[in-house]
Coordinates of N, CA, C and O in Angstrom, one line a residue:
M114 N -4.3 -11.9 -1.5 CA -4.9 -11.0 -0.4 C -6.3 -10.7 -0.9 O -6.5 -10.2 -2.0
N115 N -7.3 -11.0 -0.1 CA -8.7 -10.7 -0.5 C -9.0 -9.3 0.0 O -8.3 -8.7 0.7
D116 N -10.2 -8.8 -0.4 CA -10.6 -7.5 -0.1 C -10.7 -7.2 1.4 O -10.4 -6.1 1.9
K117 N -11.1 -8.2 2.2 CA -11.2 -8.1 3.7 C -9.8 -7.9 4.3 O -9.6 -7.1 5.2
E118 N -8.9 -8.6 3.8 CA -7.5 -8.5 4.2 C -6.9 -7.2 3.9 O -6.2 -6.6 4.7
V119 N -7.2 -6.7 2.7 CA -6.8 -5.3 2.3 C -7.3 -4.3 3.2 O -6.6 -3.4 3.7
K120 N -8.7 -4.4 3.5 CA -9.3 -3.4 4.4 C -8.7 -3.5 5.8 O -8.4 -2.4 6.4
Q121 N -8.4 -4.7 6.3 CA -7.8 -4.9 7.6 C -6.4 -4.2 7.6 O -6.1 -3.5 8.6
R122 N -5.7 -4.4 6.6 CA -4.3 -3.9 6.5 C -4.4 -2.4 6.5 O -3.6 -1.7 7.1
L123 N -5.3 -1.8 5.7 CA -5.4 -0.4 5.6 C -5.8 0.2 7.0 O -5.2 1.2 7.4
Q124 N -6.6 -0.5 7.8 CA -6.9 0.0 9.1 C -5.7 -0.1 10.0 O -5.5 0.7 10.9
E125 N -4.9 -1.2 9.8 CA -3.7 -1.3 10.6 C -2.7 -0.2 10.4 O -1.9 0.2 11.3
I126 N -2.7 0.4 9.2 CA -1.7 1.4 8.9 C -2.4 2.8 9.1 O -1.8 3.8 8.7
G127 N -3.6 2.9 9.7 CA -4.1 4.2 10.1 C -5.4 4.6 9.4 O -5.9 5.7 9.7
W128 N -5.9 3.9 8.4 CA -7.1 4.2 7.8 C -8.3 4.0 8.7 O -8.2 3.0 9.5
T129 N -9.3 4.8 8.6 CA -10.5 4.5 9.4 C -11.4 3.5 8.6 O -11.2 3.3 7.4
A130 N -12.3 2.8 9.3 CA -13.2 1.9 8.6 C -14.0 2.7 7.6 O -14.3 2.1 6.5
Q131 N -14.4 3.9 7.9 CA -15.1 4.7 6.9 C -14.3 5.0 5.6 O -14.8 4.9 4.5
Q132 N -13.0 5.3 5.8 CA -12.2 5.6 4.6 C -12.1 4.3 3.8 O -12.2 4.4 2.5
A133 N -11.9 3.2 4.4 CA -11.8 1.9 3.7 C -13.1 1.6 3.0 O -13.1 1.1 1.8
Q134 N -14.2 1.9 3.6 CA -15.5 1.6 3.0 C -15.7 2.5 1.8 O -16.2 2.1 0.8
M135 N -15.3 3.8 1.9 CA -15.5 4.7 0.8 C -14.7 4.4 -0.4 O -15.0 4.7 -1.5
A136 N -13.6 3.7 -0.1 CA -12.7 3.3 -1.2 C -12.9 1.8 -1.6 O -12.1 1.2 -2.2
S137 N -14.1 1.2 -1.2 CA -14.3 -0.2 -1.3 C -14.1 -0.8 -2.8 O -13.6 -1.9 -2.9
L138 N -14.5 0.0 -3.8 CA -14.3 -0.6 -5.1 C -12.8 -0.7 -5.4 O -12.3 -1.7 -6.0
D139 N -12.0 0.4 -5.1 CA -10.6 0.3 -5.3 C -9.9 -0.7 -4.4 O -8.9 -1.3 -4.8
V140 N -10.4 -0.9 -3.2 CA -9.9 -2.0 -2.3 C -10.1 -3.3 -3.0 O -9.2 -4.2 -3.0
L141 N -11.3 -3.5 -3.6 CA -11.5 -4.8 -4.3 C -10.5 -4.9 -5.5 O -9.9 -6.0 -5.6
G142 N -10.2 -3.8 -6.2 CA -9.2 -3.9 -7.2 C -7.8 -4.2 -6.7 O -7.1 -5.0 -7.3
A143 N -7.5 -3.6 -5.5 CA -6.2 -3.9 -4.9 C -6.0 -5.3 -4.6 O -5.0 -5.9 -4.7
S144 N -7.1 -5.9 -4.1 CA -7.1 -7.4 -3.7 C -6.7 -8.2 -4.9 O -6.2 -9.3 -4.8
K145 N -7.0 -7.7 -6.1 CA -6.7 -8.5 -7.3 C -5.2 -8.4 -7.8 O -4.7 -9.2 -8.5
V146 N -4.5 -7.3 -7.4 CA -3.2 -7.0 -7.9 C -2.1 -7.1 -6.9 O -0.9 -7.2 -7.2
I147 N -2.4 -7.2 -5.6 CA -1.4 -7.4 -4.6 C -1.0 -8.8 -4.6 O -1.8 -9.7 -4.5
E148 N 0.3 -9.1 -4.7 CA 0.8 -10.4 -4.8 C 0.8 -11.2 -3.5 O 0.9 -10.5 -2.5
P149 N 0.8 -12.5 -3.5 CA 0.9 -13.2 -2.2 C 2.2 -12.9 -1.5 O 3.3 -12.8 -2.1
G150 N 2.1 -12.6 -0.2 CA 3.2 -12.2 0.6 C 3.6 -10.8 0.5 O 4.5 -10.3 1.3
E151 N 3.0 -10.0 -0.4 CA 3.3 -8.6 -0.5 C 2.6 -7.8 0.6 O 1.5 -8.1 0.9
I152 N 3.3 -6.9 1.2 CA 2.8 -6.2 2.4 C 2.5 -4.7 2.0 O 3.4 -4.0 1.5
I153 N 1.3 -4.3 2.3 CA 0.9 -2.9 2.1 C 1.5 -2.1 3.3 O 1.2 -2.4 4.4
E154 N 2.3 -1.1 2.9 CA 3.0 -0.3 4.0 C 2.3 1.1 4.1 O 2.2 1.6 5.2
Q155 N 1.8 1.7 3.0 CA 1.1 3.0 3.0 C 0.1 2.9 1.9 O 0.3 2.2 0.9
A156 N -0.9 3.8 2.0 CA -1.9 3.9 0.9 C -2.6 5.2 1.0 O -2.8 5.8 2.1
I157 N -2.9 5.8 -0.2 CA -3.6 7.1 -0.3 C -4.6 7.0 -1.4 O -4.4 6.2 -2.4
Q158 N -5.6 7.8 -1.3 CA -6.5 8.0 -2.4 C -6.1 9.3 -3.2 O -5.7 10.3 -2.5
G159 N -6.2 9.3 -4.5 CA -5.9 10.5 -5.2 C -6.2 10.3 -6.7 O -6.8 9.2 -7.1
K160 N -5.8 11.2 -7.5 CA -6.1 11.2 -9.0 C -4.8 11.2 -9.7 O -3.9 12.0 -9.4
I161 N -4.6 10.3 -10.7 CA -3.5 10.4 -11.6 C -4.1 10.5 -13.0 O -5.0 9.7 -13.4
D162 N -3.7 11.5 -13.7 CA -4.3 11.8 -15.0 C -5.9 11.8 -15.0 O -6.5 11.2 -15.8
K163 N -6.4 12.5 -14.0 CA -7.8 12.7 -13.7 C -8.6 11.3 -13.4 O -9.8 11.3 -13.4
T164 N -7.8 10.3 -13.2 CA -8.4 9.0 -12.8 C -8.3 8.8 -11.3 O -7.2 8.8 -10.8
K165 N -9.4 8.7 -10.6 CA -9.4 8.5 -9.2 C -9.0 7.0 -8.9 O -9.4 6.1 -9.6
G166 N -8.3 6.9 -7.8 CA -7.9 5.5 -7.5 C -7.1 5.5 -6.2 O -7.1 6.4 -5.4
L167 N -6.6 4.3 -5.9 CA -5.8 4.0 -4.7 C -4.4 3.8 -5.1 O -4.1 3.0 -6.0
L168 N -3.5 4.6 -4.5 CA -2.0 4.4 -4.7 C -1.5 3.8 -3.5 O -1.6 4.3 -2.4
I169 N -0.9 2.6 -3.7 CA -0.5 1.7 -2.6 C 1.1 1.6 -2.6 O 1.6 1.3 -3.7
A170 N 1.7 1.8 -1.5 CA 3.1 1.6 -1.4 C 3.3 0.2 -0.6 O 2.8 0.1 0.5
T171 N 3.8 -0.7 -1.3 CA 4.1 -2.0 -0.7 C 5.5 -2.2 -0.3 O 6.3 -1.3 -0.6
D172 N 5.9 -3.3 0.2 CA 7.3 -3.6 0.5 C 8.1 -3.8 -0.7 O 9.3 -3.8 -0.7
R173 N 7.4 -3.9 -1.9 CA 8.1 -4.2 -3.2 C 8.0 -3.1 -4.2 O 8.8 -3.0 -5.1
R174 N 6.9 -2.4 -4.2 CA 6.6 -1.5 -5.3 C 5.5 -0.5 -5.0 O 4.8 -0.6 -3.9
L175 N 5.2 0.4 -5.9 CA 4.0 1.3 -5.8 C 3.0 0.7 -6.8 O 3.4 0.2 -7.9
V176 N 1.7 0.7 -6.4 CA 0.7 0.2 -7.3 C -0.5 1.2 -7.3 O -1.0 1.6 -6.2
F177 N -0.9 1.7 -8.5 CA -2.1 2.5 -8.6 C -3.2 1.6 -9.1 O -3.1 0.9 -10.1
V178 N -4.3 1.7 -8.4 CA -5.5 0.8 -8.8 C -6.7 1.7 -8.9 O -7.0 2.5 -8.0
N179 N -7.4 1.4 -10.0 CA -8.8 2.0 -10.2 C -9.7 0.9 -10.6 O -9.5 0.3 -11.6
Q180 N -10.6 0.6 -9.7 CA -11.6 -0.5 -9.9 C -12.9 0.1 -10.4 O -13.6 0.8 -9.7
G181 N -13.2 -0.2 -11.7 CA -14.5 0.2 -12.2 C -15.6 -0.9 -11.9 O -15.3 -1.9 -11.3
I182 N -16.7 -0.6 -12.5 CA -17.8 -1.6 -12.3 C -17.4 -2.9 -13.0 O -17.7 -4.0 -12.6
I183 N -16.8 -2.8 -14.2 CA -16.5 -3.9 -15.0 C -15.1 -4.3 -15.0 O -14.7 -5.5 -15.0
K184 N -14.2 -3.4 -15.0 CA -12.7 -3.7 -15.2 C -11.9 -3.1 -14.1 O -12.2 -2.0 -13.6
T185 N -10.7 -3.7 -13.9 CA -9.7 -3.2 -13.0 C -8.6 -2.6 -13.8 O -8.1 -3.3 -14.7
Q186 N -8.2 -1.4 -13.5 CA -7.0 -0.8 -14.1 C -6.0 -0.7 -13.0 O -6.2 -0.2 -11.9
S187 N -4.7 -1.1 -13.4 CA -3.7 -0.9 -12.4 C -2.4 -0.6 -13.1 O -2.2 -1.0 -14.3
E188 N -1.5 0.0 -12.4 CA -0.2 0.3 -12.9 C 0.8 0.2 -11.8 O 0.5 0.6 -10.7
S189 N 1.9 -0.5 -12.1 CA 2.9 -0.8 -11.0 C 4.2 0.0 -11.3 O 4.6 0.2 -12.5
F190 N 4.9 0.5 -10.2 CA 6.1 1.2 -10.4 C 7.1 0.7 -9.4 O 6.9 0.6 -8.2
R191 N 8.3 0.2 -9.9 CA 9.3 -0.3 -9.0 C 10.0 0.9 -8.3 O 10.3 2.0 -8.9
Y192 N 10.4 0.7 -7.1 CA 11.1 1.8 -6.3 C 12.4 2.2 -7.0 O 12.8 3.4 -7.0
D193 N 13.1 1.3 -7.6 CA 14.4 1.6 -8.2 C 14.3 2.4 -9.5 O 15.3 2.9 -10.0
K194 N 13.1 2.6 -10.0 CA 12.8 3.4 -11.2 C 12.4 4.8 -10.8 O 12.3 5.7 -11.7
I195 N 12.2 5.1 -9.5 CA 11.8 6.4 -9.1 C 13.0 7.2 -8.8 O 13.9 6.8 -7.9
S196 N 13.2 8.4 -9.4 CA 14.4 9.2 -9.2 C 14.1 10.5 -8.4 O 15.0 11.1 -7.8
S197 N 12.8 10.8 -8.2 CA 12.5 12.0 -7.5 C 11.1 11.9 -6.9 O 10.2 11.4 -7.5
V198 N 10.9 12.4 -5.6 CA 9.6 12.4 -5.0 C 9.5 13.8 -4.3 O 10.3 14.2 -3.5
Q199 N 8.4 14.5 -4.7 CA 8.2 15.9 -4.2 C 6.7 15.9 -3.8 O 5.9 15.3 -4.4
Y200 N 6.4 16.8 -2.8 CA 5.0 17.1 -2.5 C 4.8 18.5 -2.2 O 5.7 19.2 -1.7
E201 N 3.6 19.0 -2.5 CA 3.2 20.4 -2.3 C 1.9 20.3 -1.6 O 0.9 19.7 -2.1
T202 N 1.9 21.0 -0.4 CA 0.7 21.0 0.4 C -0.1 22.3 0.2 O 0.4 23.4 0.2
G203 N -1.4 22.1 -0.2 CA -2.3 23.2 -0.3 C -3.2 23.3 0.9 O -2.9 22.8 2.0
F204 N -4.3 24.1 0.8 CA -5.2 24.3 1.9 C -5.8 23.0 2.4 O -5.8 22.7 3.6
L205 N -6.3 22.2 1.5 CA -7.0 20.9 1.9 C -6.3 19.7 1.4 O -6.3 18.6 2.0
H206 N -5.6 19.8 0.2 CA -5.0 18.7 -0.4 C -3.5 18.8 -0.7 O -3.0 19.9 -0.8
T207 N -2.9 17.7 -0.9 CA -1.5 17.6 -1.3 C -1.4 17.1 -2.7 O -2.2 16.2 -3.1
T208 N -0.4 17.6 -3.4 CA -0.1 17.0 -4.7 C 1.3 16.4 -4.6 O 2.2 17.0 -4.1
I209 N 1.4 15.1 -5.0 CA 2.7 14.4 -5.0 C 3.2 14.3 -6.4 O 2.4 13.8 -7.3
T210 N 4.4 14.6 -6.7 CA 5.0 14.5 -8.0 C 6.2 13.6 -7.9 O 7.1 13.8 -7.1
M211 N 6.2 12.5 -8.7 CA 7.3 11.6 -8.8 C 7.9 11.5 -10.2 O 7.1 11.6 -11.2
L212 N 9.2 11.4 -10.3 CA 9.8 11.2 -11.6 C 10.1 9.7 -11.7 O 11.0 9.2 -10.9
I213 N 9.5 9.0 -12.6 CA 9.6 7.6 -12.7 C 10.0 7.3 -14.2 O 9.2 7.4 -15.1
D214 N 11.3 6.8 -14.4 CA 11.7 6.5 -15.7 C 11.5 7.6 -16.7 O 10.9 7.4 -17.8
S215 N 11.8 8.8 -16.3 CA 11.6 10.1 -17.2 C 10.1 10.4 -17.3 O 9.8 11.4 -18.1
R216 N 9.2 9.8 -16.7 CA 7.8 10.1 -16.7 C 7.5 10.9 -15.4 O 7.8 10.4 -14.3
K217 N 6.8 12.0 -15.6 CA 6.4 12.8 -14.4 C 5.0 12.3 -14.0 O 4.1 12.4 -14.8
L218 N 4.9 11.7 -12.9 CA 3.7 11.2 -12.4 C 3.2 12.1 -11.3 O 3.8 12.3 -10.3
K219 N 2.0 12.7 -11.5 CA 1.4 13.6 -10.5 C 0.2 13.0 -9.9 O -0.8 12.6 -10.6
V220 N 0.2 12.9 -8.6 CA -1.0 12.4 -7.8 C -1.6 13.6 -7.1 O -1.0 14.2 -6.3
E221 N -2.8 13.9 -7.5 CA -3.5 15.1 -7.0 C -4.7 14.7 -6.1 O -5.2 13.6 -6.2
G222 N -5.1 15.7 -5.3 CA -6.3 15.5 -4.5 C -6.1 14.6 -3.3 O -7.0 14.0 -2.8
V223 N -4.9 14.5 -2.8 CA -4.5 13.6 -1.6 C -4.8 14.4 -0.4 O -4.4 15.6 -0.3
I224 N -5.4 13.8 0.6 CA -5.6 14.5 1.9 C -4.3 14.9 2.5 O -3.3 14.1 2.5
N225 N -4.2 16.1 3.0 CA -2.9 16.7 3.4 C -2.0 15.8 4.3 O -0.9 15.5 3.9
A226 N -2.5 15.4 5.4 CA -1.6 14.6 6.3 C -1.2 13.3 5.7 O 0.0 12.9 5.8
A227 N -2.0 12.7 5.0 CA -1.7 11.4 4.3 C -0.7 11.6 3.2 O 0.2 10.8 3.0
G228 N -0.8 12.7 2.5 CA 0.1 13.0 1.4 C 1.6 13.1 1.8 O 2.5 12.5 1.2
A229 N 1.8 13.9 2.9 CA 3.1 14.1 3.4 C 3.7 12.8 3.9 O 4.9 12.5 3.6
T230 N 2.9 12.0 4.6 CA 3.4 10.7 5.2 C 3.7 9.8 4.0 O 4.8 9.1 4.1
F231 N 2.9 9.7 3.0 CA 3.1 8.8 1.9 C 4.4 9.2 1.1 O 5.2 8.3 0.8
A232 N 4.5 10.5 0.8 CA 5.7 11.0 0.0 C 6.9 10.7 0.8 O 7.9 10.3 0.2
T233 N 6.9 10.9 2.1 CA 8.1 10.6 2.9 C 8.5 9.1 2.9 O 9.6 8.8 2.8
Y234 N 7.5 8.3 3.0 CA 7.7 6.8 3.0 C 8.4 6.5 1.6 O 9.4 5.7 1.6
V235 N 7.8 6.9 0.5 CA 8.3 6.6 -0.8 C 9.7 7.1 -1.0 O 10.6 6.4 -1.5
R236 N 10.0 8.3 -0.5 CA 11.3 8.9 -0.6 C 12.3 8.0 0.2 O 13.4 7.8 -0.3
Q237 N 11.9 7.6 1.3 CA 12.8 6.7 2.1 C 13.1 5.4 1.4 O 14.2 4.9 1.4
R238 N 12.1 4.8 0.8 CA 12.3 3.6 0.0 C 13.2 3.8 -1.2 O 14.0 3.0 -1.5
V239 N 13.0 4.9 -1.9 CA 13.9 5.2 -3.0 C 15.3 5.4 -2.5 O 16.3 5.0 -3.2
D240 N 15.5 6.1 -1.4 CA 16.8 6.4 -0.8 C 17.5 5.1 -0.4 O 18.8 5.0 -0.5
Q241 N 16.8 4.1 -0.1 CA 17.4 2.8 0.3 C 18.1 2.2 -0.9 O 19.1 1.5 -0.8
G242 N 17.5 2.4 -2.1 CA 18.2 2.0 -3.3 C 18.3 0.6 -3.6 O 18.8 0.2 -4.7
V243 N 17.9 -0.3 -2.8 CA 18.1 -1.7 -3.0 C 16.7 -2.4 -3.0 O 15.9 -2.2 -2.1
Q244 N 16.4 -3.1 -4.1 CA 15.2 -3.8 -4.1 C 15.5 -5.3 -3.9 O 16.3 -5.9 -4.7
P245 N 15.0 -5.9 -2.9 CA 15.4 -7.3 -2.6 C 15.0 -8.3 -3.8 O 14.0 -8.0 -4.5
A246 N 15.8 -9.3 -3.9 CA 15.4 -10.3 -4.9 C 14.1 -11.0 -4.5 O 13.8 -11.1 -3.3
P247 N 13.3 -11.3 -5.5 CA 11.9 -11.9 -5.1 C 12.0 -13.1 -4.1 O 11.2 -13.1 -3.2
V248 N 12.9 -14.0 -4.3 CA 13.0 -15.1 -3.4 C 13.3 -14.7 -2.0 O 12.7 -15.1 -1.0
A249 N 14.3 -13.8 -1.8 CA 14.7 -13.3 -0.5 C 13.6 -12.5 0.1 O 13.3 -12.6 1.3
A250 N 12.9 -11.8 -0.8 CA 11.8 -10.9 -0.3 C 10.6 -11.8 0.3 O 10.0 -11.5 1.3
A251 N 10.4 -12.9 -0.4 CA 9.3 -13.8 0.0 C 9.5 -14.3 1.4 O 8.7 -14.3 2.3
S252 N 10.8 -14.8 1.7 CA 11.1 -15.4 3.0 C 11.1 -14.3 4.0 O 10.7 -14.4 5.2
A253 N 11.6 -13.1 3.7 CA 11.7 -12.0 4.6 C 10.3 -11.5 4.9 O 10.0 -11.1 6.0
D254 N 9.4 -11.5 3.9 CA 8.0 -11.1 4.1 C 7.3 -12.0 5.1 O 6.6 -11.6 6.0
V255 N 7.5 -13.3 5.0 CA 6.9 -14.3 6.0 C 7.4 -14.0 7.4 O 6.6 -13.9 8.3
V256 N 8.7 -13.8 7.5 CA 9.3 -13.5 8.8 C 8.7 -12.2 9.4 O 8.3 -12.1 10.5
G257 N 8.6 -11.2 8.5 CA 8.1 -9.9 8.9 C 6.6 -10.0 9.4 O 6.2 -9.4 10.4
Q258 N 5.9 -10.8 8.6 CA 4.4 -11.0 8.9 C 4.3 -11.7 10.2 O 3.4 -11.4 11.0
L259 N 5.1 -12.7 10.4 CA 5.1 -13.5 11.7 C 5.4 -12.6 12.9 O 4.8 -12.7 13.9
E260 N 6.4 -11.7 12.7 CA 6.8 -10.8 13.7 C 5.6 -9.8 14.0 O 5.3 -9.6 15.2
R261 N 4.9 -9.4 13.0 CA 3.8 -8.5 13.2 C 2.7 -9.2 13.9 O 2.0 -8.6 14.8
L262 N 2.4 -10.4 13.5 CA 1.4 -11.2 14.2 C 1.7 -11.4 15.7 O 0.8 -11.3 16.5
A263 N 3.0 -11.8 15.9 CA 3.4 -12.0 17.3 C 3.2 -10.7 18.1 O 2.8 -10.7 19.3
D264 N 3.5 -9.6 17.5 CA 3.4 -8.3 18.2 C 1.9 -8.0 18.5 O 1.5 -7.6 19.6
L265 N 1.0 -8.3 17.5 CA -0.4 -8.1 17.7 C -0.9 -9.1 18.8 O -1.8 -8.7 19.6
R266 N -0.4 -10.3 18.9 CA -0.8 -11.2 20.0 C -0.3 -10.7 21.3 O -1.1 -10.7 22.3
T267 N 0.9 -10.2 21.4 CA 1.5 -9.6 22.6 C 0.7 -8.4 23.1 O 0.4 -8.3 24.3
K268 N 0.2 -7.6 22.2 CA -0.6 -6.4 22.6 C -2.1 -6.8 22.9 O -2.8 -6.0 23.3
G269 N -2.4 -8.1 22.7 CA -3.8 -8.5 23.0 C -4.8 -8.3 21.9 O -6.0 -8.5 22.1
I270 N -4.3 -7.9 20.8 CA -5.2 -7.6 19.6 C -5.6 -9.0 19.0 O -6.8 -9.1 18.5
L271 N -4.7 -9.9 19.0 CA -5.0 -11.3 18.5 C -5.0 -12.3 19.6 O -4.2 -12.1 20.5
T272 N -5.9 -13.2 19.6 CA -5.9 -14.3 20.6 C -4.8 -15.3 20.1 O -4.4 -15.3 19.0
D273 N -4.4 -16.2 21.0 CA -3.5 -17.3 20.7 C -4.0 -18.1 19.5 O -3.3 -18.5 18.6
E274 N -5.3 -18.4 19.5 CA -5.9 -19.2 18.5 C -5.8 -18.4 17.1 O -5.5 -19.0 16.1
E275 N -6.2 -17.1 17.1 CA -6.1 -16.4 15.9 C -4.7 -16.3 15.4 O -4.4 -16.4 14.2
F276 N -3.7 -16.1 16.3 CA -2.3 -16.1 15.9 C -1.9 -17.4 15.3 O -1.3 -17.4 14.2
Q277 N -2.2 -18.5 15.9 CA -1.9 -19.8 15.3 C -2.5 -20.1 13.9 O -1.9 -20.6 13.0
T278 N -3.8 -19.6 13.8 CA -4.4 -19.8 12.5 C -3.7 -19.0 11.4 O -3.4 -19.5 10.3
Q279 N -3.4 -17.7 11.7 CA -2.7 -16.9 10.7 C -1.3 -17.4 10.4 O -0.8 -17.4 9.3
K280 N -0.6 -17.9 11.5 CA 0.7 -18.5 11.3 C 0.7 -19.7 10.4 O 1.5 -19.8 9.5
R281 N -0.3 -20.6 10.6 CA -0.5 -21.8 9.7 C -0.7 -21.3 8.2 O -0.1 -21.9 7.3
K282 N -1.5 -20.3 8.0 CA -1.7 -19.8 6.7 C -0.4 -19.3 6.0 O -0.2 -19.5 4.9
L283 N 0.4 -18.6 6.8 CA 1.6 -18.0 6.3 C 2.7 -19.2 6.0 O 3.4 -19.1 4.9
L284 N 2.7 -20.1 6.8 CA 3.7 -21.2 6.6 C 3.3 -22.3 5.7 O 4.0 -23.2 5.3
G285 N 2.0 -22.2 5.3 CA 1.5 -23.2 4.3 C 1.2 -24.5 4.9 O 1.2 -25.6 4.6

């Protein structure tokens, strides 16, 4: 997934173009760590251990990305390793706290509305308790992406030509 595709996906899940632009370095970093076929479901900006970055919930895992000028820092967390998800809403920001393999992970400085939505999504993923096998996930991802593309075409967001181009890319 390249940085343009990451930005496009962020906008599809509710980010404004301005938000995606302001996070452009971390979006670039995300494009380096999101695996082929992996789908971004939710994303927030926040700080973990005083490091600003992008926390992405995909269909497979959570990924925290901090893209500096020279290097990309990332950390990945499997949903089946998360045992607790809590959030606390303040006046402007939300703090999300997750217990991952006995490690308390605190994400601070998250915009309020985004924080609650993100925490709820992660909690639902954790409650599902099943992480699909990578092979099954890959084929399910393609089917899901094709369904999303078809829906975008039906809504008039994609032309038939754009749909066919994206479909060919997915099917190889």
